[in-house]
Amino acid sequence: MNNRELIEKLKSERALSKDEFTQLISTYTKEDREFAAKLAREEANMVFGKKIFVRGLIEFSSYCKNDCYYCGLRRSNINAERYRLSKEDILRCADEGYELGFRTFVLQSGEDGYYTDEILCDIVKSIKGAHSDCAITLSLGERSEESYQRLLDAGADRYLLRHETANAEHYARLHPKNLKAEHRQECLRTLKRIGYQTGCGFMVGSPFQTAENLAEDMLFIKRLDPEMVGIGPFIPQHDTPFRDEQKGSLEDTLFMLSLIRLMKPNVLLPATTALGTISPIGREQGILAGANVVMPNLSPTEVRSKYLLYDNKICTGDESAQCKECLNNRMKSIGYEIVTDRGDYQELTIDNG
Ligand code: SAH
Ligand code: SF4
């Protein structure tokens, strides 16, 4: 089959074989990419219309006990400036976000042992107490089932944990020995089983990644059947072992977004900050390739320049209101609109596939 036929098959069958994905990802042309984007955009429009969901990102701690080779927050990075936000700081961010129309807050951090289950549950309950009509998404890395359950019981709704790469050997080249692909995937299955809206995802163009690895990521997503998928280009950070590696490409990221949309028409799929970092209109192009979510930063301006997963991160000098307004305008410029809505995952009632 040629690539165009494979893209059509992915849309109608919501699946391809590993070889088919590998062919598509390793040989696609500009025309193939634009064709996939058009179909993916139509799928997204069918499910979400021209509405874009917005999530307020609160990056509440830059401490991390892990040493992922790609990330600027890795514990060996002695140049990283570390900070922790207090419960009061976090609540202030959420209050401000609520006023700006956010109905989902994403609490993200390095893996920071300071925040025990008790502290985190108290924060989750307090946000829910103040804003009962909001959803809370956690992105805190790998924890025990017991911990995930306690946070869910405290009121958390969703959990983002990118699988990073589905291939165990590739995973081992991106992480030190103590971190295992299998454990991360087990965490994802646990999160889903106990009842979180669950998000996996990966970096596009991470060091050593092959087209076959990306095909495996697609099959992993198919099997896990997550409610959300977060992908963005790998971007080198100057204080990590991968400082001299190539960044992921805009085109590959856009193409992968389209393939994910075609495979899962109703999945919640953000056009990420990393995509906006490698291209001035990356997020707009992400939406036009099938994404339906944006995640402006709600962190206090003073700490933003300390949460540097990768180099040249955008929006580190802005106020939350500016970020929201900027994204509002960007979405309007391409005929979309940000809505005040929790933006929960909805099962598809009819699939056109
Ligand atoms: N500590 C948590 C959440 C923070 S990291 C966790 O690891 O899940 C959130 C995501 O940032 C990671 O999953 C990774 O995919 C992405 N990331 C880290 N370093 C990056 C880099 N150099 N370029 C692009 N994305 C990166
Ligand atoms: Fe820590 Fe997450 Fe960065 Fe890994 S990716 S070093 S777990 S913050």
mmCIF file of N, CA, C and O in Angstrom, residues 61-83 109-111 174 203 234-243 304-313:
data_model
loop_
_atom_site.group_PDB
_atom_site.id
_atom_site.type_symbol
_atom_site.label_atom_id
_atom_site.label_comp_id
_atom_site.label_asym_id
_atom_site.label_seq_id
_atom_site.Cartn_x
_atom_site.Cartn_y
_atom_site.Cartn_z
ATOM 1 N N SER A 61 7.171 22.181 41.712
ATOM 2 C CA SER A 61 8.482 21.884 42.308
ATOM 3 C C SER A 61 9.471 21.512 41.210
ATOM 4 O O SER A 61 9.151 20.715 40.323
ATOM 5 N N SER A 62 10.672 22.055 41.301
ATOM 6 C CA SER A 62 11.711 21.719 40.313
ATOM 7 C C SER A 62 12.742 20.755 40.899
ATOM 8 O O SER A 62 13.775 20.515 40.298
ATOM 9 N N TYR A 63 12.450 20.207 42.087
ATOM 10 C CA TYR A 63 13.328 19.160 42.640
ATOM 11 C C TYR A 63 12.971 17.829 42.013
ATOM 12 O O TYR A 63 11.788 17.527 41.823
ATOM 13 N N CYS A 64 13.980 17.028 41.707
ATOM 14 C CA CYS A 64 13.691 15.690 41.185
ATOM 15 C C CYS A 64 14.755 14.712 41.642
ATOM 16 O O CYS A 64 15.945 14.998 41.574
ATOM 17 N N LYS A 65 14.298 13.530 42.087
ATOM 18 C CA LYS A 65 15.250 12.509 42.539
ATOM 19 C C LYS A 65 15.751 11.666 41.371
ATOM 20 O O LYS A 65 16.663 10.873 41.517
ATOM 21 N N ASN A 66 15.141 11.819 40.212
ATOM 22 C CA ASN A 66 15.541 11.012 39.050
ATOM 23 C C ASN A 66 16.613 11.711 38.233
ATOM 24 O O ASN A 66 16.895 12.897 38.416
ATOM 25 N N ASP A 67 17.165 10.940 37.290
ATOM 26 C CA ASP A 67 18.307 11.451 36.535
ATOM 27 C C ASP A 67 18.154 11.186 35.030
ATOM 28 O O ASP A 67 19.144 10.905 34.352
ATOM 29 N N CYS A 68 16.949 11.307 34.549
ATOM 30 C CA CYS A 68 16.666 11.111 33.117
ATOM 31 C C CYS A 68 17.690 11.916 32.305
ATOM 32 O O CYS A 68 17.906 13.095 32.576
ATOM 33 N N TYR A 69 18.307 11.284 31.307
ATOM 34 C CA TYR A 69 19.433 11.920 30.604
ATOM 35 C C TYR A 69 19.033 13.165 29.817
ATOM 36 O O TYR A 69 19.871 13.975 29.476
ATOM 37 N N TYR A 70 17.737 13.281 29.492
ATOM 38 C CA TYR A 70 17.294 14.363 28.603
ATOM 39 C C TYR A 70 16.829 15.612 29.341
ATOM 40 O O TYR A 70 16.671 16.666 28.739
ATOM 41 N N CYS A 71 16.595 15.521 30.640
ATOM 42 C CA CYS A 71 15.804 16.553 31.321
ATOM 43 C C CYS A 71 16.644 17.504 32.172
ATOM 44 O O CYS A 71 17.494 17.064 32.956
ATOM 45 N N GLY A 72 16.367 18.783 32.050
ATOM 46 C CA GLY A 72 17.092 19.807 32.796
ATOM 47 C C GLY A 72 16.865 19.769 34.298
ATOM 48 O O GLY A 72 17.623 20.364 35.065
ATOM 49 N N LEU A 73 15.820 19.073 34.740
ATOM 50 C CA LEU A 73 15.561 18.993 36.188
ATOM 51 C C LEU A 73 16.256 17.791 36.825
ATOM 52 O O LEU A 73 16.168 17.584 38.036
ATOM 53 N N ARG A 74 16.971 17.004 36.024
ATOM 54 C CA ARG A 74 17.614 15.782 36.551
ATOM 55 C C ARG A 74 18.498 16.123 37.751
ATOM 56 O O ARG A 74 19.095 17.198 37.832
ATOM 57 N N ARG A 75 18.571 15.176 38.692
ATOM 58 C CA ARG A 75 19.210 15.509 39.972
ATOM 59 C C ARG A 75 20.686 15.852 39.819
ATOM 60 O O ARG A 75 21.234 16.623 40.601
ATOM 61 N N SER A 76 21.360 15.306 38.787
ATOM 62 C CA SER A 76 22.783 15.611 38.620
ATOM 63 C C SER A 76 23.039 17.004 38.076
ATOM 64 O O SER A 76 24.190 17.424 37.994
ATOM 65 N N ASN A 77 22.002 17.684 37.677
ATOM 66 C CA ASN A 77 22.204 19.033 37.140
ATOM 67 C C ASN A 77 22.377 20.030 38.289
ATOM 68 O O ASN A 77 21.410 20.572 38.820
ATOM 69 N N ILE A 78 23.655 20.272 38.630
ATOM 70 C CA ILE A 78 23.915 21.153 39.781
ATOM 71 C C ILE A 78 23.636 22.616 39.445
ATOM 72 O O ILE A 78 23.524 23.447 40.332
ATOM 73 N N ASN A 79 23.479 22.919 38.165
ATOM 74 C CA ASN A 79 23.172 24.305 37.794
ATOM 75 C C ASN A 79 21.685 24.639 37.839
ATOM 76 O O ASN A 79 21.307 25.795 37.713
ATOM 77 N N ALA A 80 20.845 23.600 37.984
ATOM 78 C CA ALA A 80 19.402 23.872 38.024
ATOM 79 C C ALA A 80 19.059 24.595 39.319
ATOM 80 O O ALA A 80 19.532 24.219 40.389
ATOM 81 N N GLU A 81 18.242 25.618 39.217
ATOM 82 C CA GLU A 81 17.762 26.300 40.421
ATOM 83 C C GLU A 81 16.515 25.568 40.895
ATOM 84 O O GLU A 81 15.617 25.288 40.107
ATOM 85 N N ARG A 82 16.500 25.251 42.161
ATOM 86 C CA ARG A 82 15.385 24.448 42.679
ATOM 87 C C ARG A 82 14.449 25.323 43.498
ATOM 88 O O ARG A 82 14.877 26.221 44.221
ATOM 89 N N TYR A 83 13.150 25.025 43.407
ATOM 90 C CA TYR A 83 12.153 25.738 44.209
ATOM 91 C C TYR A 83 11.009 24.793 44.524
ATOM 92 O O TYR A 83 10.798 23.790 43.832
ATOM 93 N N SER A 109 5.436 18.350 38.578
ATOM 94 C CA SER A 109 6.690 18.564 39.311
ATOM 95 C C SER A 109 7.697 17.496 38.940
ATOM 96 O O SER A 109 7.357 16.496 38.303
ATOM 97 N N GLY A 110 8.934 17.688 39.372
ATOM 98 C CA GLY A 110 9.889 16.591 39.372
ATOM 99 C C GLY A 110 9.427 15.567 40.400
ATOM 100 O O GLY A 110 8.454 15.793 41.128
ATOM 101 N N GLU A 111 10.105 14.445 40.486
ATOM 102 C CA GLU A 111 9.747 13.480 41.535
ATOM 103 C C GLU A 111 10.398 13.959 42.826
ATOM 104 O O GLU A 111 11.580 13.731 43.063
ATOM 105 N N LEU A 174 17.838 6.218 27.421
ATOM 106 C CA LEU A 174 17.409 7.569 27.816
ATOM 107 C C LEU A 174 17.403 7.760 29.328
ATOM 108 O O LEU A 174 17.214 8.875 29.821
ATOM 109 N N MET A 203 8.437 11.718 23.578
ATOM 110 C CA MET A 203 9.126 12.790 22.868
ATOM 111 C C MET A 203 9.380 12.329 21.446
ATOM 112 O O MET A 203 9.724 11.173 21.218
ATOM 113 N N PHE A 234 11.637 16.374 21.286
ATOM 114 C CA PHE A 234 12.772 16.427 22.202
ATOM 115 C C PHE A 234 13.551 17.715 21.903
ATOM 116 O O PHE A 234 13.771 18.052 20.745
ATOM 117 N N ILE A 235 13.937 18.428 22.964
ATOM 118 C CA ILE A 235 14.746 19.642 22.796
ATOM 119 C C ILE A 235 15.930 19.532 23.755
ATOM 120 O O ILE A 235 15.733 19.331 24.956
ATOM 121 N N PRO A 236 17.167 19.626 23.250
ATOM 122 C CA PRO A 236 18.305 19.456 24.156
ATOM 123 C C PRO A 236 18.347 20.546 25.239
ATOM 124 O O PRO A 236 17.905 21.673 25.017
ATOM 125 N N GLN A 237 18.844 20.171 26.389
ATOM 126 C CA GLN A 237 19.026 21.119 27.495
ATOM 127 C C GLN A 237 20.531 21.172 27.748
ATOM 128 O O GLN A 237 21.179 20.107 27.809
ATOM 129 N N HIS A 238 21.081 22.366 27.888
ATOM 130 C CA HIS A 238 22.540 22.525 27.844
ATOM 131 C C HIS A 238 23.290 21.908 29.026
ATOM 132 O O HIS A 238 24.497 21.724 28.947
ATOM 133 N N ASP A 239 22.604 21.576 30.116
ATOM 134 C CA ASP A 239 23.284 20.973 31.262
ATOM 135 C C ASP A 239 22.987 19.485 31.418
ATOM 136 O O ASP A 239 23.012 18.951 32.526
ATOM 137 N N THR A 240 22.660 18.818 30.327
ATOM 138 C CA THR A 240 22.368 17.374 30.393
ATOM 139 C C THR A 240 23.328 16.609 29.484
ATOM 140 O O THR A 240 23.958 17.203 28.605
ATOM 141 N N PRO A 241 23.404 15.290 29.661
ATOM 142 C CA PRO A 241 24.263 14.477 28.783
ATOM 143 C C PRO A 241 23.859 14.573 27.306
ATOM 144 O O PRO A 241 24.657 14.271 26.431
ATOM 145 N N PHE A 242 22.634 14.970 27.020
ATOM 146 C CA PHE A 242 22.166 15.063 25.631
ATOM 147 C C PHE A 242 22.282 16.473 25.070
ATOM 148 O O PHE A 242 21.603 16.822 24.103
ATOM 149 N N ARG A 243 23.160 17.281 25.676
ATOM 150 C CA ARG A 243 23.245 18.691 25.255
ATOM 151 C C ARG A 243 23.567 18.846 23.769
ATOM 152 O O ARG A 243 23.117 19.790 23.135
ATOM 153 N N ARG A 304 9.131 30.566 37.002
ATOM 154 C CA ARG A 304 9.034 29.966 35.654
ATOM 155 C C ARG A 304 10.378 29.675 35.018
ATOM 156 O O ARG A 304 10.537 28.671 34.336
ATOM 157 N N SER A 305 11.332 30.583 35.236
ATOM 158 C CA SER A 305 12.625 30.387 34.577
ATOM 159 C C SER A 305 13.473 29.362 35.327
ATOM 160 O O SER A 305 14.627 29.127 34.992
ATOM 161 N N LYS A 306 12.883 28.717 36.338
ATOM 162 C CA LYS A 306 13.606 27.659 37.052
ATOM 163 C C LYS A 306 13.071 26.271 36.727
ATOM 164 O O LYS A 306 13.586 25.277 37.208
ATOM 165 N N TYR A 307 12.017 26.211 35.948
ATOM 166 C CA TYR A 307 11.453 24.904 35.573
ATOM 167 C C TYR A 307 11.816 24.655 34.119
ATOM 168 O O TYR A 307 10.997 24.745 33.216
ATOM 169 N N LEU A 308 13.113 24.359 33.923
ATOM 170 C CA LEU A 308 13.622 24.296 32.559
ATOM 171 C C LEU A 308 13.970 22.871 32.156
ATOM 172 O O LEU A 308 15.100 22.417 32.302
ATOM 173 N N LEU A 309 12.948 22.167 31.690
ATOM 174 C CA LEU A 309 13.149 20.802 31.218
ATOM 175 C C LEU A 309 14.083 20.811 30.013
ATOM 176 O O LEU A 309 14.878 19.906 29.822
ATOM 177 N N TYR A 310 13.971 21.863 29.174
ATOM 178 C CA TYR A 310 14.756 21.968 27.931
ATOM 179 C C TYR A 310 15.083 23.439 27.696
ATOM 180 O O TYR A 310 14.535 24.325 28.372
ATOM 181 N N ASP A 311 15.957 23.703 26.727
ATOM 182 C CA ASP A 311 16.415 25.076 26.461
ATOM 183 C C ASP A 311 15.368 25.904 25.703
ATOM 184 O O ASP A 311 14.545 25.357 24.967
ATOM 185 N N ASN A 312 15.454 27.213 25.899
ATOM 186 C CA ASN A 312 14.643 28.200 25.144
ATOM 187 C C ASN A 312 13.146 28.087 25.363
ATOM 188 O O ASN A 312 12.349 28.485 24.503
ATOM 189 N N LYS A 313 12.733 27.515 26.500
ATOM 190 C CA LYS A 313 11.310 27.352 26.768
ATOM 191 C C LYS A 313 10.605 28.708 26.683
ATOM 192 O O LYS A 313 11.098 29.697 27.237
#
